[in-house]
Coordinates of C-alpha atoms in Angstrom, one line a residue:
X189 CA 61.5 -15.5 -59.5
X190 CA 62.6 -14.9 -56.0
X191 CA 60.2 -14.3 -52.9
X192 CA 59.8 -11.0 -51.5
X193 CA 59.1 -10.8 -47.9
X194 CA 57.3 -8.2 -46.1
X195 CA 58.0 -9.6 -42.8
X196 CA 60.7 -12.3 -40.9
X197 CA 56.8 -14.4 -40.4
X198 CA 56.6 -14.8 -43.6
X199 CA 59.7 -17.0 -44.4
X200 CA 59.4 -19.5 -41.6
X201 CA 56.0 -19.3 -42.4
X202 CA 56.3 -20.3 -45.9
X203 CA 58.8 -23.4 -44.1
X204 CA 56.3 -24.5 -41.7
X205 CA 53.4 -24.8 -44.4
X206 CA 55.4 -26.5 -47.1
X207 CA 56.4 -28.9 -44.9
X208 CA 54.6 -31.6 -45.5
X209 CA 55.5 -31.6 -49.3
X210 CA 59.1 -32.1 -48.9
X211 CA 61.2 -34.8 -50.0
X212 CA 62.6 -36.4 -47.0
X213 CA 65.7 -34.6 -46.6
X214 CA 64.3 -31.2 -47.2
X215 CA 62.4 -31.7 -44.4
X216 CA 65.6 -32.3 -42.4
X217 CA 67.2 -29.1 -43.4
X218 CA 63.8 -27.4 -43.2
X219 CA 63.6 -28.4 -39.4
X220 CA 67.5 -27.2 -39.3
X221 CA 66.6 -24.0 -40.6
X222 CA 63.2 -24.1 -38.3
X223 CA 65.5 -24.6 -34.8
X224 CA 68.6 -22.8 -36.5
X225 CA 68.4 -19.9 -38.4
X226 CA 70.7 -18.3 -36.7
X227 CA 73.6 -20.3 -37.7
X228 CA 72.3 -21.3 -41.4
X229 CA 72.4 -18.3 -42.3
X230 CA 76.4 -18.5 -42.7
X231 CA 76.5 -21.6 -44.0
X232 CA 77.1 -22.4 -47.7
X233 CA 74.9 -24.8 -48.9
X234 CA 77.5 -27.3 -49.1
X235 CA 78.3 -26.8 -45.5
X236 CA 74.8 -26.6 -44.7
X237 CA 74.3 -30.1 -46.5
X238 CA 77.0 -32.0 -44.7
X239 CA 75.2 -30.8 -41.2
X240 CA 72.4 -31.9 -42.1
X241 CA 73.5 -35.0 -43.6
X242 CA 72.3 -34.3 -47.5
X243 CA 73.6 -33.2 -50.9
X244 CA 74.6 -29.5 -51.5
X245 CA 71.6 -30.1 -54.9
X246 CA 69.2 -31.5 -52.2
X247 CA 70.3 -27.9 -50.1
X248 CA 69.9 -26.2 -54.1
X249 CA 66.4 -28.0 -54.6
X250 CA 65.1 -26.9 -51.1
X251 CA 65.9 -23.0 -52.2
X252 CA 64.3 -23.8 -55.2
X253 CA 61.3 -25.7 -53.8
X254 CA 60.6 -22.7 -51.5
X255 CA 60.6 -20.1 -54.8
X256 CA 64.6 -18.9 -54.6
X257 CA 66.1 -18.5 -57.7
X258 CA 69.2 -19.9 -55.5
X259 CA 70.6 -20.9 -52.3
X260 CA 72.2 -17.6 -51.7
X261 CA 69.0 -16.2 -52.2
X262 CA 67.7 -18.4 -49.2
X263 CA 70.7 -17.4 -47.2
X264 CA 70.1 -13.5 -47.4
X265 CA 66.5 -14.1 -46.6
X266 CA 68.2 -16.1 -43.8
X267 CA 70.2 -13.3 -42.5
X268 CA 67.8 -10.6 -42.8
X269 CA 65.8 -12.6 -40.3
X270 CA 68.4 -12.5 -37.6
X271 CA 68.7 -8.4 -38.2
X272 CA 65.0 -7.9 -37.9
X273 CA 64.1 -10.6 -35.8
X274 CA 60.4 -11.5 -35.2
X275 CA 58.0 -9.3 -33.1
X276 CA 56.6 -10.8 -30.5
X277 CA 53.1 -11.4 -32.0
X278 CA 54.8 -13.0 -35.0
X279 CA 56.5 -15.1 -32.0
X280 CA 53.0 -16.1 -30.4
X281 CA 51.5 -16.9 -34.1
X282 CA 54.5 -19.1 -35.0
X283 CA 54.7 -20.8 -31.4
X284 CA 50.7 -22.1 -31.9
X285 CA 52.1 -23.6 -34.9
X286 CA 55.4 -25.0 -33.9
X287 CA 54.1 -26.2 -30.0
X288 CA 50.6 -27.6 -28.6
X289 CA 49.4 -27.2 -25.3
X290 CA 50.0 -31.0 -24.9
X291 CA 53.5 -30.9 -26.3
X292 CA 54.6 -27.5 -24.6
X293 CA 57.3 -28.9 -21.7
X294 CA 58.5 -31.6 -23.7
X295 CA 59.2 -28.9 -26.3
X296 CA 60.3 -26.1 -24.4
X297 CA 62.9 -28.4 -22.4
X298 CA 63.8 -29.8 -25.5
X299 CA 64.4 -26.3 -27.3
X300 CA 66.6 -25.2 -24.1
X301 CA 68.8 -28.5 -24.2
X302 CA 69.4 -27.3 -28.2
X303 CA 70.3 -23.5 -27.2
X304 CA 72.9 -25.0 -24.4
X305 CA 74.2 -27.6 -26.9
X306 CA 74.6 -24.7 -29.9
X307 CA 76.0 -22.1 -27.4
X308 CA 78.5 -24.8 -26.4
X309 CA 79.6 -24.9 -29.7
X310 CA 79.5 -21.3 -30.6
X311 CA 81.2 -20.3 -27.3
X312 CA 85.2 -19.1 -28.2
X313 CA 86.9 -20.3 -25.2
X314 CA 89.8 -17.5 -25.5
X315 CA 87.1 -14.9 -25.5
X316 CA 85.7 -16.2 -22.3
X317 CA 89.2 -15.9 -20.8
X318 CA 90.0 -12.6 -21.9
X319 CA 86.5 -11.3 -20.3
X320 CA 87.5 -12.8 -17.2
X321 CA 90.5 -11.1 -17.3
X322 CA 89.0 -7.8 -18.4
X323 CA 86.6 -7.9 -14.7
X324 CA 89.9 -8.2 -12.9
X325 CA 91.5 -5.3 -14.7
X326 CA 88.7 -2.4 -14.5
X327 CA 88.6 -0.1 -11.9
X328 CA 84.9 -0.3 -12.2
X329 CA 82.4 -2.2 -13.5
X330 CA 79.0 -1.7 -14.6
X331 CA 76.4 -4.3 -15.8
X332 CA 73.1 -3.3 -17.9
X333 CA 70.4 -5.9 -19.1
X334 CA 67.3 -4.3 -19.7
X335 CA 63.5 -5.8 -20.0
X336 CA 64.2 -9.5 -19.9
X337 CA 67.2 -9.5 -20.0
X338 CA 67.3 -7.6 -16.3
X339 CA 66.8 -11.0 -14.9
X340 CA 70.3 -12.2 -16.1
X341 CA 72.1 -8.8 -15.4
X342 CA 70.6 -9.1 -11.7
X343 CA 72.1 -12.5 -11.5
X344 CA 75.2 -11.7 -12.8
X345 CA 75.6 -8.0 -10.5
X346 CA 74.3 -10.1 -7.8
X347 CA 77.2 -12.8 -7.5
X348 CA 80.1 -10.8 -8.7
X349 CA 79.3 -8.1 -6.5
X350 CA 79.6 -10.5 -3.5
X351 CA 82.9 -12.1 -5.3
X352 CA 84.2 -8.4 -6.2
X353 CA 83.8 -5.1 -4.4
X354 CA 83.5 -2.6 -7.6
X355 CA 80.4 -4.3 -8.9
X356 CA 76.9 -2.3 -9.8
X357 CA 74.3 -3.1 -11.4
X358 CA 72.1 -0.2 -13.5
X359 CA 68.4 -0.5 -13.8
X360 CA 65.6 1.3 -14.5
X361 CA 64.9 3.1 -11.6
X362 CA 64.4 6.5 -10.3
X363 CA 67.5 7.4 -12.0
X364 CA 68.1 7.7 -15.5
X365 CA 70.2 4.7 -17.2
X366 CA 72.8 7.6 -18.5
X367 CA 72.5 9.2 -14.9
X368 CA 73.7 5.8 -13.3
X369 CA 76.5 5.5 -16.1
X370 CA 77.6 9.3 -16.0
X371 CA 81.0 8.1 -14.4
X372 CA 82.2 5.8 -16.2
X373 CA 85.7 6.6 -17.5
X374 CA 88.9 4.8 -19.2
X375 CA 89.7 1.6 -16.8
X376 CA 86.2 0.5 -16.4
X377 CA 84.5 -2.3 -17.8
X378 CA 80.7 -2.3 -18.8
X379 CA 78.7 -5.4 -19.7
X380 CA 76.0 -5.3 -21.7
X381 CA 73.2 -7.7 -21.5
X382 CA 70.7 -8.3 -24.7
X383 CA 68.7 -10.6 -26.3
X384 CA 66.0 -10.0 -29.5
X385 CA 64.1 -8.0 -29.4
X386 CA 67.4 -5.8 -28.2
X387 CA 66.3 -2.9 -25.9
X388 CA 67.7 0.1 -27.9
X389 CA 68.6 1.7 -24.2
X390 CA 71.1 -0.7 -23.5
X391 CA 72.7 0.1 -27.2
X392 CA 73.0 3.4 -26.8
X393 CA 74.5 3.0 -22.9
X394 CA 77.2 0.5 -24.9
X395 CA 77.5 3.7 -27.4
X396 CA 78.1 6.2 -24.5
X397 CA 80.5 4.1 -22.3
X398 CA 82.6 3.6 -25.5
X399 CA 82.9 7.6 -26.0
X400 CA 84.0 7.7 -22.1
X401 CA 86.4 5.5 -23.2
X402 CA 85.9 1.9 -20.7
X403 CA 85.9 -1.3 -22.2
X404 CA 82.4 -2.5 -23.2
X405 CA 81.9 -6.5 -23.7
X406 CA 78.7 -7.6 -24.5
X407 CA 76.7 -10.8 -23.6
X408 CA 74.2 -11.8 -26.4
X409 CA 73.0 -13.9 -29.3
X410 CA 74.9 -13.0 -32.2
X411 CA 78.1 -11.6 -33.9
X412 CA 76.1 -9.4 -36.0
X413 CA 73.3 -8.5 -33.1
X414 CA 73.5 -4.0 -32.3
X415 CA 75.3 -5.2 -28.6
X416 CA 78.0 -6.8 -30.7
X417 CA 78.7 -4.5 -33.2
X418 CA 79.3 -1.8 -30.0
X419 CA 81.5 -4.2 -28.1
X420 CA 85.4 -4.8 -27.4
X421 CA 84.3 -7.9 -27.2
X422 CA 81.3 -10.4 -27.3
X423 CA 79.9 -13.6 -25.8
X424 CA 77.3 -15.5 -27.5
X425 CA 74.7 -17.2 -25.8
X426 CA 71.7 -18.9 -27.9
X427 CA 68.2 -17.6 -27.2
X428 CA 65.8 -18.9 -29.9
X429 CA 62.6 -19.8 -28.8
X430 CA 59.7 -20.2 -31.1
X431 CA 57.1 -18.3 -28.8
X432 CA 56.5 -14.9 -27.3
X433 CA 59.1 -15.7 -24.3
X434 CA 62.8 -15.5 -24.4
X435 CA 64.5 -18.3 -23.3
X436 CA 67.4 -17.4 -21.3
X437 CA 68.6 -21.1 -20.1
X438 CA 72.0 -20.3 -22.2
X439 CA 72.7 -16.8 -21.2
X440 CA 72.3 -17.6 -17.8
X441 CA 74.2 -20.8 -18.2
X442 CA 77.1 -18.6 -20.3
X443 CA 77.0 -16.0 -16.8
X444 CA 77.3 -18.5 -14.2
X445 CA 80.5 -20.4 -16.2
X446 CA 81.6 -16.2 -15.8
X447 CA 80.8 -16.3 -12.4
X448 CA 82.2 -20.1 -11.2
X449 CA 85.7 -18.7 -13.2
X450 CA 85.7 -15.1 -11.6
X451 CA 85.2 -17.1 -8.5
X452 CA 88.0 -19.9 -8.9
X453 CA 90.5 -17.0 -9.1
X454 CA 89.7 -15.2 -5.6
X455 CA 88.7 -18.2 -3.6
X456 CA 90.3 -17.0 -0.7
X457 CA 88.4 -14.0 -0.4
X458 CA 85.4 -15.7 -1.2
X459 CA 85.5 -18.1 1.4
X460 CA 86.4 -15.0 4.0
X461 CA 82.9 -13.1 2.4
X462 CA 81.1 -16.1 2.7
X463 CA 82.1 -16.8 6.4
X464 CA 80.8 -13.3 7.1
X465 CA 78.0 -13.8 5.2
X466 CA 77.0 -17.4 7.2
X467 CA 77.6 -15.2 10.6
X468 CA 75.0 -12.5 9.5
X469 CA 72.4 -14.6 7.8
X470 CA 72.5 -16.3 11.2
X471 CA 72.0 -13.3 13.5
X472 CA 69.1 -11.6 11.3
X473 CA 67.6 -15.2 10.5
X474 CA 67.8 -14.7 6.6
X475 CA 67.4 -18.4 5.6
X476 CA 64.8 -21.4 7.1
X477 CA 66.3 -23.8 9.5
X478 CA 65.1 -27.0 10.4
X479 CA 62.2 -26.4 9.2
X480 CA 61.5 -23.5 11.2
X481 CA 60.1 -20.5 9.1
X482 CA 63.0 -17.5 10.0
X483 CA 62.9 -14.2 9.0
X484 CA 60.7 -11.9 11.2
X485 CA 63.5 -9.9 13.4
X486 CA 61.0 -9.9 16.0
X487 CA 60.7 -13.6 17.1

């Protein structure tokens, strides 16, 4: 009989607390599954096997073992999880179990190194070009990352707007998101920034920029994630974190790669900008010197 689950804690939850009963390669595709999901979920179980370095029956056994008729029962489970994705106090339960006090930076570092590594991998290298081409084409172009994802659509508005000159950035604010985005038209380009748990603003801005007709590409975690499903087209950057934060070492990694190639096309212009940019940083003492604290206009 299979397993019924009432929420995504439950499965990893099961994982985590069979554990230690496993034979030793379950245990290897268990800790796949554990710092995976996201990409077992569309593997067979013979592919799934071979990356892990086991038998497809060991994969079979491992379904079995946690109370699936089947492997393709697993696998549903599997991708059910990366449609609902965990709440954050499911997060903070499962991250007491999966990271100690003691063991937290060695972890966390370790979990970032993995989401670089898999978003590497995931990464389609002609979709990155045809992005970069897309923010040369539109007349206009408008970046949204909402919650914590803000932090990587600031980063993003903040470089390409000094690169380009038909960069903005919309936020929450005083105005409305649809206010900021109620010019948007054919020719313009809108990136959408989102990571679980997705803001359901920044999916219905995606929605609405579509109906003006501009080109919407969206920066996230998944093929199958709501930003995705509304995009021309989509970068994948990996998120997973076992804990109530989101990690956002690969998105931000994936934007500045966006930003160094936007960058190597107008190098001549950059170099102009930045010369101006030295010039006034100088004259209104923006940066320390010498270790001279700068910054108050009326030294």
């Amino acid at each position: 009989m299979d397993n019924d689950f009432n929420d995504n804690r439950d499965l990893m939850r099961l994982i985590q607390t069979r554990f230690q009963k496993l034979s030793k390669g379950q245990k290897l595709i268990a800790e796949y599954i554990l710092n995976d999901y996201d990409k077992a979920a569309f593997m067979t179980a013979a592919k799934l096997g071979v990356a892990v370095g086991v038998s497809e029956s060991t994969v079979v056994r491992f379904a079995n073992e946690l109370g699936f008729s089947g492997y393709p029962k697993l696998q549903k489970a599997l991708q059910e999880l990366i449609k609902n994705k965990l709440t954050t106090v499911q997060r903070l339960e499962l991250s007491n179990d999966y990271v100690s006090d003691a063991d937290a930076l060695k972890g966390v570092l370790k979990s970032d190194m993995e989401n670089i590594r898999s978003t590497l991998e995931k990464i389609n290298p002609k979709i990155f070009e045809q992005v970069v081409n897309e923010i040369f084409k539109a007349n206009n172009i408008y970046i949204l990352g909402l919650r914590s994802s803000t932090a990587v659509a600031e980063f993003l508005g903040f470089y390409l707007n000094i690169i380009l000159k038909n960069v903005r950035t919309v936020s929450y604010g005083i105005s409305d998101i649809f206010e900021q985005l109620i010019n948007v038209k054919e020719g313009d380009l809108v990136i959408g920034i989102g990571f679980p748990r997705y803001a359901s603003k920044t999916i219905a801005a995606l929605d609405f920029s579509k109906t003006r007709g501009a080109k919407v590409i969206a920066i996230t975690d998944s093929l199958i994630s709501p930003l995705a499903a509304q995009a021309d087209l989509a970068l994948i950057a990996q998120s997973n974190m076992a804990s109530f934060v989101d990690s956002l070492v690969a998105p931000l990694s994936l934007v500045n790669a966006l930003i160094i190639s936007v960058g190597m096309r107008e190098k001549e212009n950059i170099a102009k900008t930045f010369d101006s940019l030295e010039e006034i940083w100088q004259d209104y003492n923006v940066y320390q010197i010498n270790n001279k604290t700068i910054g108050d206009l009326n030294d």
